[in-house]
Amino acid sequence: MIEKINDISKLDGFIKDDIYFIRIMSLIKAYGCKYDFASFYRQLDENNVITAIISRLDSDFTLCLNDNSDINELKEFFTLIGYNTLLCENSFELSSIFDEGVVMSASKRIEFPRPYAEIDKFPKLMELYNFIDYGTLDFEAWYVDISHRIRHGCARAYTLNINGEIVSSAIYSSIYNDSAILTAVSTASAFRKMGYGSALVSEMMSDIKGKIFLMREEKLNEQFYIRLGFENIGKWRMYK
């Protein structure tokens, strides 16, 4: 049975050490169950044990499975409810087009020397948005979401600056129980391969006690993250 929940306590007892769990639990910690644009679901077996959890933000879903998930029921659920995107592990198969890439995680910390630069842990979000270049993503929607998450301790933004100008940036888009998801790592083209990105991510990693997860494209940036202590642990899939 899959049911919509109205309280975060309804997910008690379900624990998974993966990127999808952190993403869902961080979202429900930030927004709770009181907004129409965010909703959360759980799948129960015949003994009322939770076997999967789901989050929805607007029309974008995240699915977290365990070994006892009823896959056929979940497939039927997503077919009926519809989605703009669905993020999950690549073992969950639907007859829809998808992007796929690699999940990495890190538990150890490797220090990198910081070139002459300053790290700002409370950057101006408009400057950060312009630096990352989100393309067609609406600034107001992005700002409302990321600032809300930061205020509730579910996200953090960082920049590395030289003479007040951003050289490199990155975001913890989801934080839950001392673990986090690293996103939006970017360095200005003129400063790449000079150690700025490594120094920033290394500094960020020291702020998180638990695991740090990230998603990358299949053929991009593997060695950069391996040098920082990350390991490949699986594949993500984004249905659309």
PDB file of C-alpha atoms in Angstrom:
ATOM      1  CA  MET A   1       0.000   0.000   0.000  1.00  0.00           C
ATOM      2  CA  ILE A   2       1.235   3.500  -0.854  1.00  0.00           C
ATOM      3  CA  GLU A   3      -0.154   6.353   1.219  1.00  0.00           C
ATOM      4  CA  LYS A   4       0.409  10.067   1.491  1.00  0.00           C
ATOM      5  CA  ILE A   5       1.659  11.110   4.925  1.00  0.00           C
ATOM      6  CA  ASN A   6       0.799  14.184   6.976  1.00  0.00           C
ATOM      7  CA  ASP A   7       3.594  14.055   9.544  1.00  0.00           C
ATOM      8  CA  ILE A   8       7.335  13.390   9.370  1.00  0.00           C
ATOM      9  CA  SER A   9       7.000  10.846  12.197  1.00  0.00           C
ATOM     10  CA  LYS A  10       5.199   8.581   9.725  1.00  0.00           C
ATOM     11  CA  LEU A  11       8.624   7.853   8.214  1.00  0.00           C
ATOM     12  CA  ASP A  12      10.132   6.721  11.541  1.00  0.00           C
ATOM     13  CA  GLY A  13      11.777   3.334  11.256  1.00  0.00           C
ATOM     14  CA  PHE A  14      12.843   3.715   7.639  1.00  0.00           C
ATOM     15  CA  ILE A  15      16.583   4.357   7.345  1.00  0.00           C
ATOM     16  CA  LYS A  16      18.710   4.063   4.226  1.00  0.00           C
ATOM     17  CA  ASP A  17      22.308   5.127   3.783  1.00  0.00           C
ATOM     18  CA  ASP A  18      21.964   6.615   0.316  1.00  0.00           C
ATOM     19  CA  ILE A  19      21.574   9.854  -1.613  1.00  0.00           C
ATOM     20  CA  TYR A  20      17.837   9.424  -2.201  1.00  0.00           C
ATOM     21  CA  PHE A  21      17.100   9.054   1.526  1.00  0.00           C
ATOM     22  CA  ILE A  22      19.087  12.207   2.346  1.00  0.00           C
ATOM     23  CA  ARG A  23      17.318  14.117  -0.424  1.00  0.00           C
ATOM     24  CA  ILE A  24      13.836  13.105   0.743  1.00  0.00           C
ATOM     25  CA  MET A  25      14.438  13.557   4.469  1.00  0.00           C
ATOM     26  CA  SER A  26      16.106  16.938   3.985  1.00  0.00           C
ATOM     27  CA  LEU A  27      13.130  18.104   1.930  1.00  0.00           C
ATOM     28  CA  ILE A  28      10.560  17.033   4.505  1.00  0.00           C
ATOM     29  CA  LYS A  29      12.646  18.590   7.282  1.00  0.00           C
ATOM     30  CA  ALA A  30      12.703  21.879   5.363  1.00  0.00           C
ATOM     31  CA  TYR A  31       9.055  22.036   4.322  1.00  0.00           C
ATOM     32  CA  GLY A  32       7.111  19.558   6.418  1.00  0.00           C
ATOM     33  CA  CYS A  33       3.737  18.375   5.125  1.00  0.00           C
ATOM     34  CA  LYS A  34       1.820  21.667   5.134  1.00  0.00           C
ATOM     35  CA  TYR A  35       2.467  22.934   1.603  1.00  0.00           C
ATOM     36  CA  ASP A  36       0.569  21.926  -1.531  1.00  0.00           C
ATOM     37  CA  PHE A  37       3.718  21.970  -3.668  1.00  0.00           C
ATOM     38  CA  ALA A  38       5.532  19.399  -1.475  1.00  0.00           C
ATOM     39  CA  SER A  39       4.122  16.019  -0.526  1.00  0.00           C
ATOM     40  CA  PHE A  40       5.490  12.755   0.803  1.00  0.00           C
ATOM     41  CA  TYR A  41       4.467   9.118   0.573  1.00  0.00           C
ATOM     42  CA  ARG A  42       5.361   5.791   2.102  1.00  0.00           C
ATOM     43  CA  GLN A  43       4.892   2.236   0.920  1.00  0.00           C
ATOM     44  CA  LEU A  44       3.831  -0.297   3.544  1.00  0.00           C
ATOM     45  CA  ASP A  45       3.894  -4.086   3.407  1.00  0.00           C
ATOM     46  CA  GLU A  46       1.253  -6.393   4.898  1.00  0.00           C
ATOM     47  CA  ASN A  47       2.849  -5.926   8.334  1.00  0.00           C
ATOM     48  CA  ASN A  48       2.758  -2.108   8.078  1.00  0.00           C
ATOM     49  CA  VAL A  49       6.538  -1.958   7.712  1.00  0.00           C
ATOM     50  CA  ILE A  50       7.787   0.870   5.476  1.00  0.00           C
ATOM     51  CA  THR A  51       9.399  -0.517   2.322  1.00  0.00           C
ATOM     52  CA  ALA A  52       9.894   2.692   0.283  1.00  0.00           C
ATOM     53  CA  ILE A  53       9.532   6.458   0.651  1.00  0.00           C
ATOM     54  CA  ILE A  54       8.759   9.107  -1.966  1.00  0.00           C
ATOM     55  CA  SER A  55       8.937  12.891  -2.112  1.00  0.00           C
ATOM     56  CA  ARG A  56       7.294  15.291  -4.543  1.00  0.00           C
ATOM     57  CA  LEU A  57       8.362  18.915  -5.044  1.00  0.00           C
ATOM     58  CA  ASP A  58       6.008  20.446  -7.612  1.00  0.00           C
ATOM     59  CA  SER A  59       6.054  17.624 -10.210  1.00  0.00           C
ATOM     60  CA  ASP A  60       9.569  16.343  -9.450  1.00  0.00           C
ATOM     61  CA  PHE A  61       9.760  13.082  -7.499  1.00  0.00           C
ATOM     62  CA  THR A  62      12.482  11.212  -5.614  1.00  0.00           C
ATOM     63  CA  LEU A  63      12.161   7.523  -4.754  1.00  0.00           C
ATOM     64  CA  CYS A  64      14.095   5.660  -2.062  1.00  0.00           C
ATOM     65  CA  LEU A  65      13.848   1.862  -2.164  1.00  0.00           C
ATOM     66  CA  ASN A  66      14.897  -0.959   0.098  1.00  0.00           C
ATOM     67  CA  ASP A  67      15.264  -4.699  -0.481  1.00  0.00           C
ATOM     68  CA  ASN A  68      11.595  -5.350   0.316  1.00  0.00           C
ATOM     69  CA  SER A  69      10.004  -2.665  -1.882  1.00  0.00           C
ATOM     70  CA  ASP A  70       7.012  -3.727  -3.965  1.00  0.00           C
ATOM     71  CA  ILE A  71       8.388  -2.704  -7.357  1.00  0.00           C
ATOM     72  CA  ASN A  72       5.245  -3.458  -9.333  1.00  0.00           C
ATOM     73  CA  GLU A  73       3.119  -1.328  -7.022  1.00  0.00           C
ATOM     74  CA  LEU A  74       5.589   1.541  -7.327  1.00  0.00           C
ATOM     75  CA  LYS A  75       5.587   1.307 -11.115  1.00  0.00           C
ATOM     76  CA  GLU A  76       1.790   1.492 -11.123  1.00  0.00           C
ATOM     77  CA  PHE A  77       1.863   4.447  -8.719  1.00  0.00           C
ATOM     78  CA  PHE A  78       4.146   6.533 -10.931  1.00  0.00           C
ATOM     79  CA  THR A  79       2.245   5.581 -14.056  1.00  0.00           C
ATOM     80  CA  LEU A  80      -1.001   6.806 -12.513  1.00  0.00           C
ATOM     81  CA  ILE A  81       0.252   9.909 -10.698  1.00  0.00           C
ATOM     82  CA  GLY A  82       2.489  11.207 -13.511  1.00  0.00           C
ATOM     83  CA  TYR A  83       5.684  13.190 -13.055  1.00  0.00           C
ATOM     84  CA  ASN A  84       7.913  15.804 -14.621  1.00  0.00           C
ATOM     85  CA  THR A  85      11.029  14.006 -13.365  1.00  0.00           C
ATOM     86  CA  LEU A  86      11.648  10.988 -11.160  1.00  0.00           C
ATOM     87  CA  LEU A  87      15.042  10.483  -9.502  1.00  0.00           C
ATOM     88  CA  CYS A  88      15.895   6.987  -8.275  1.00  0.00           C
ATOM     89  CA  GLU A  89      18.524   4.262  -8.398  1.00  0.00           C
ATOM     90  CA  ASN A  90      18.982   2.693 -11.808  1.00  0.00           C
ATOM     91  CA  SER A  91      17.592  -0.689 -10.711  1.00  0.00           C
ATOM     92  CA  PHE A  92      14.075   0.824 -10.825  1.00  0.00           C
ATOM     93  CA  GLU A  93      12.941   0.484 -14.420  1.00  0.00           C
ATOM     94  CA  LEU A  94      10.134   2.352 -16.140  1.00  0.00           C
ATOM     95  CA  SER A  95       9.255   2.549 -19.814  1.00  0.00           C
ATOM     96  CA  SER A  96      10.209   6.229 -20.062  1.00  0.00           C
ATOM     97  CA  ILE A  97      13.229   8.108 -21.362  1.00  0.00           C
ATOM     98  CA  PHE A  98      15.885   8.885 -18.789  1.00  0.00           C
ATOM     99  CA  ASP A  99      19.291  10.361 -18.047  1.00  0.00           C
ATOM    100  CA  GLU A 100      21.752   8.280 -16.056  1.00  0.00           C
ATOM    101  CA  GLY A 101      24.988   8.888 -14.240  1.00  0.00           C
ATOM    102  CA  VAL A 102      27.194   7.957 -11.291  1.00  0.00           C
ATOM    103  CA  VAL A 103      26.605   8.370  -7.557  1.00  0.00           C
ATOM    104  CA  MET A 104      29.718   9.015  -5.470  1.00  0.00           C
ATOM    105  CA  SER A 105      30.207   9.257  -1.726  1.00  0.00           C
ATOM    106  CA  ALA A 106      32.973  10.232   0.692  1.00  0.00           C
ATOM    107  CA  SER A 107      33.508   9.547   4.368  1.00  0.00           C
ATOM    108  CA  LYS A 108      37.170  10.464   4.672  1.00  0.00           C
ATOM    109  CA  ARG A 109      38.479  14.010   4.434  1.00  0.00           C
ATOM    110  CA  ILE A 110      41.511  15.013   2.367  1.00  0.00           C
ATOM    111  CA  GLU A 111      42.901  18.489   2.971  1.00  0.00           C
ATOM    112  CA  PHE A 112      43.971  20.614   0.032  1.00  0.00           C
ATOM    113  CA  PRO A 113      46.065  23.753   0.428  1.00  0.00           C
ATOM    114  CA  ARG A 114      44.035  26.855  -0.197  1.00  0.00           C
ATOM    115  CA  PRO A 115      45.477  29.269  -2.765  1.00  0.00           C
ATOM    116  CA  TYR A 116      45.279  32.925  -1.830  1.00  0.00           C
ATOM    117  CA  ALA A 117      41.538  33.326  -1.519  1.00  0.00           C
ATOM    118  CA  GLU A 118      38.744  33.720   1.015  1.00  0.00           C
ATOM    119  CA  ILE A 119      35.847  31.343   1.566  1.00  0.00           C
ATOM    120  CA  ASP A 120      32.420  32.881   2.144  1.00  0.00           C
ATOM    121  CA  LYS A 121      29.926  30.591   3.874  1.00  0.00           C
ATOM    122  CA  PHE A 122      27.116  33.135   3.591  1.00  0.00           C
ATOM    123  CA  PRO A 123      27.358  34.432   0.015  1.00  0.00           C
ATOM    124  CA  LYS A 124      24.822  36.731  -1.584  1.00  0.00           C
ATOM    125  CA  LEU A 125      22.487  34.365  -3.372  1.00  0.00           C
ATOM    126  CA  MET A 126      21.920  36.572  -6.413  1.00  0.00           C
ATOM    127  CA  GLU A 127      25.682  36.715  -7.032  1.00  0.00           C
ATOM    128  CA  LEU A 128      25.896  32.950  -6.571  1.00  0.00           C
ATOM    129  CA  TYR A 129      23.005  32.366  -8.999  1.00  0.00           C
ATOM    130  CA  ASN A 130      24.637  34.559 -11.637  1.00  0.00           C
ATOM    131  CA  PHE A 131      28.001  32.865 -11.185  1.00  0.00           C
ATOM    132  CA  ILE A 132      26.640  29.323 -11.529  1.00  0.00           C
ATOM    133  CA  ASP A 133      24.622  30.301 -14.631  1.00  0.00           C
ATOM    134  CA  TYR A 134      21.468  28.251 -14.195  1.00  0.00           C
ATOM    135  CA  GLY A 135      20.309  29.143 -17.696  1.00  0.00           C
ATOM    136  CA  THR A 136      16.529  29.100 -17.926  1.00  0.00           C
ATOM    137  CA  LEU A 137      15.940  28.331 -14.247  1.00  0.00           C
ATOM    138  CA  ASP A 138      13.884  31.155 -12.764  1.00  0.00           C
ATOM    139  CA  PHE A 139      15.858  33.115 -10.167  1.00  0.00           C
ATOM    140  CA  GLU A 140      12.903  33.836  -7.900  1.00  0.00           C
ATOM    141  CA  ALA A 141      11.873  30.177  -7.670  1.00  0.00           C
ATOM    142  CA  TRP A 142      15.480  29.110  -7.046  1.00  0.00           C
ATOM    143  CA  TYR A 143      16.025  31.853  -4.478  1.00  0.00           C
ATOM    144  CA  VAL A 144      12.848  31.095  -2.513  1.00  0.00           C
ATOM    145  CA  ASP A 145      13.699  27.402  -2.340  1.00  0.00           C
ATOM    146  CA  ILE A 146      17.419  27.595  -1.509  1.00  0.00           C
ATOM    147  CA  SER A 147      17.028  30.425   1.020  1.00  0.00           C
ATOM    148  CA  HIS A 148      14.238  28.491   2.766  1.00  0.00           C
ATOM    149  CA  ARG A 149      16.400  25.375   2.953  1.00  0.00           C
ATOM    150  CA  ILE A 150      19.372  27.364   4.284  1.00  0.00           C
ATOM    151  CA  ARG A 151      17.251  29.015   6.992  1.00  0.00           C
ATOM    152  CA  HIS A 152      16.056  25.581   8.145  1.00  0.00           C
ATOM    153  CA  GLY A 153      19.551  24.085   8.243  1.00  0.00           C
ATOM    154  CA  CYS A 154      18.874  21.824   5.239  1.00  0.00           C
ATOM    155  CA  ALA A 155      21.279  23.473   2.776  1.00  0.00           C
ATOM    156  CA  ARG A 156      24.434  25.592   2.710  1.00  0.00           C
ATOM    157  CA  ALA A 157      26.075  27.712   0.013  1.00  0.00           C
ATOM    158  CA  TYR A 158      29.776  28.514  -0.314  1.00  0.00           C
ATOM    159  CA  THR A 159      31.954  30.655  -2.538  1.00  0.00           C
ATOM    160  CA  LEU A 160      35.722  31.075  -2.836  1.00  0.00           C
ATOM    161  CA  ASN A 161      36.606  34.678  -3.586  1.00  0.00           C
ATOM    162  CA  ILE A 162      39.649  36.665  -4.713  1.00  0.00           C
ATOM    163  CA  ASN A 163      39.484  40.399  -4.066  1.00  0.00           C
ATOM    164  CA  GLY A 164      35.742  40.108  -3.532  1.00  0.00           C
ATOM    165  CA  GLU A 165      35.091  38.295  -6.822  1.00  0.00           C
ATOM    166  CA  ILE A 166      33.752  34.743  -6.928  1.00  0.00           C
ATOM    167  CA  VAL A 167      36.251  32.282  -8.351  1.00  0.00           C
ATOM    168  CA  SER A 168      34.609  29.004  -7.327  1.00  0.00           C
ATOM    169  CA  SER A 169      31.313  27.966  -5.723  1.00  0.00           C
ATOM    170  CA  ALA A 170      29.372  24.940  -4.529  1.00  0.00           C
ATOM    171  CA  ILE A 171      26.191  24.116  -2.621  1.00  0.00           C
ATOM    172  CA  TYR A 172      25.043  21.494  -0.169  1.00  0.00           C
ATOM    173  CA  SER A 173      21.523  21.259  -1.575  1.00  0.00           C
ATOM    174  CA  SER A 174      20.372  18.702   1.016  1.00  0.00           C
ATOM    175  CA  ILE A 175      21.581  18.173   4.586  1.00  0.00           C
ATOM    176  CA  TYR A 176      20.134  15.634   7.007  1.00  0.00           C
ATOM    177  CA  ASN A 177      21.560  14.008  10.142  1.00  0.00           C
ATOM    178  CA  ASP A 178      25.125  15.152   9.492  1.00  0.00           C
ATOM    179  CA  SER A 179      25.139  13.871   5.895  1.00  0.00           C
ATOM    180  CA  ALA A 180      24.819  16.025   2.794  1.00  0.00           C
ATOM    181  CA  ILE A 181      24.499  16.156  -0.987  1.00  0.00           C
ATOM    182  CA  LEU A 182      27.079  18.226  -2.857  1.00  0.00           C
ATOM    183  CA  THR A 183      25.850  20.064  -5.976  1.00  0.00           C
ATOM    184  CA  ALA A 184      26.605  22.960  -8.308  1.00  0.00           C
ATOM    185  CA  VAL A 185      30.412  22.798  -8.037  1.00  0.00           C
ATOM    186  CA  SER A 186      31.695  25.435 -10.434  1.00  0.00           C
ATOM    187  CA  THR A 187      34.923  27.348 -11.080  1.00  0.00           C
ATOM    188  CA  ALA A 188      35.367  30.314 -13.400  1.00  0.00           C
ATOM    189  CA  SER A 189      37.052  29.183 -16.628  1.00  0.00           C
ATOM    190  CA  ALA A 190      40.083  31.439 -16.138  1.00  0.00           C
ATOM    191  CA  PHE A 191      40.828  29.824 -12.758  1.00  0.00           C
ATOM    192  CA  ARG A 192      40.360  26.142 -13.541  1.00  0.00           C
ATOM    193  CA  LYS A 193      43.132  23.582 -12.888  1.00  0.00           C
ATOM    194  CA  MET A 194      44.658  25.909 -10.307  1.00  0.00           C
ATOM    195  CA  GLY A 195      43.387  24.178  -7.162  1.00  0.00           C
ATOM    196  CA  TYR A 196      40.540  26.562  -6.317  1.00  0.00           C
ATOM    197  CA  GLY A 197      37.709  24.068  -6.764  1.00  0.00           C
ATOM    198  CA  SER A 198      39.555  21.387  -4.787  1.00  0.00           C
ATOM    199  CA  ALA A 199      40.331  23.828  -1.980  1.00  0.00           C
ATOM    200  CA  LEU A 200      36.700  24.926  -1.733  1.00  0.00           C
ATOM    201  CA  VAL A 201      35.225  21.417  -1.725  1.00  0.00           C
ATOM    202  CA  SER A 202      37.862  20.252   0.772  1.00  0.00           C
ATOM    203  CA  GLU A 203      36.908  23.101   3.116  1.00  0.00           C
ATOM    204  CA  MET A 204      33.209  22.307   2.701  1.00  0.00           C
ATOM    205  CA  MET A 205      33.751  18.635   3.491  1.00  0.00           C
ATOM    206  CA  SER A 206      35.256  19.502   6.858  1.00  0.00           C
ATOM    207  CA  ASP A 207      31.890  21.035   7.852  1.00  0.00           C
ATOM    208  CA  ILE A 208      30.016  17.740   7.467  1.00  0.00           C
ATOM    209  CA  LYS A 209      30.562  14.921   9.979  1.00  0.00           C
ATOM    210  CA  GLY A 210      28.767  12.165   8.078  1.00  0.00           C
ATOM    211  CA  LYS A 211      28.789  11.014   4.474  1.00  0.00           C
ATOM    212  CA  ILE A 212      28.799  13.374   1.525  1.00  0.00           C
ATOM    213  CA  PHE A 213      27.068  12.264  -1.663  1.00  0.00           C
ATOM    214  CA  LEU A 214      27.045  13.659  -5.179  1.00  0.00           C
ATOM    215  CA  MET A 215      25.697  12.820  -8.619  1.00  0.00           C
ATOM    216  CA  ARG A 216      27.853  13.289 -11.687  1.00  0.00           C
ATOM    217  CA  GLU A 217      27.555  12.559 -15.374  1.00  0.00           C
ATOM    218  CA  GLU A 218      29.059   9.264 -16.504  1.00  0.00           C
ATOM    219  CA  LYS A 219      32.230  10.608 -18.112  1.00  0.00           C
ATOM    220  CA  LEU A 220      32.793  13.861 -16.243  1.00  0.00           C
ATOM    221  CA  ASN A 221      34.944  14.913 -13.270  1.00  0.00           C
ATOM    222  CA  GLU A 222      35.661  11.431 -11.897  1.00  0.00           C
ATOM    223  CA  GLN A 223      39.335  12.026 -11.090  1.00  0.00           C
ATOM    224  CA  PHE A 224      38.604  15.450  -9.576  1.00  0.00           C
ATOM    225  CA  TYR A 225      36.316  13.874  -6.981  1.00  0.00           C
ATOM    226  CA  ILE A 226      38.458  10.767  -6.427  1.00  0.00           C
ATOM    227  CA  ARG A 227      41.334  13.059  -5.407  1.00  0.00           C
ATOM    228  CA  LEU A 228      38.989  14.567  -2.828  1.00  0.00           C
ATOM    229  CA  GLY A 229      38.207  11.150  -1.314  1.00  0.00           C
ATOM    230  CA  PHE A 230      35.027  10.223  -3.188  1.00  0.00           C
ATOM    231  CA  GLU A 231      34.276   6.730  -4.465  1.00  0.00           C
ATOM    232  CA  ASN A 232      31.843   5.505  -7.118  1.00  0.00           C
ATOM    233  CA  ILE A 233      29.040   3.636  -5.347  1.00  0.00           C
ATOM    234  CA  GLY A 234      26.228   3.253  -7.871  1.00  0.00           C
ATOM    235  CA  LYS A 235      24.160   4.752 -10.661  1.00  0.00           C
ATOM    236  CA  TRP A 236      21.401   7.335 -10.527  1.00  0.00           C
ATOM    237  CA  ARG A 237      18.586   7.523 -13.025  1.00  0.00           C
ATOM    238  CA  MET A 238      16.356  10.497 -13.830  1.00  0.00           C
ATOM    239  CA  TYR A 239      13.152   9.657 -15.691  1.00  0.00           C
ATOM    240  CA  LYS A 240      11.501  12.483 -17.565  1.00  0.00           C
TER     241      LYS A 240
END
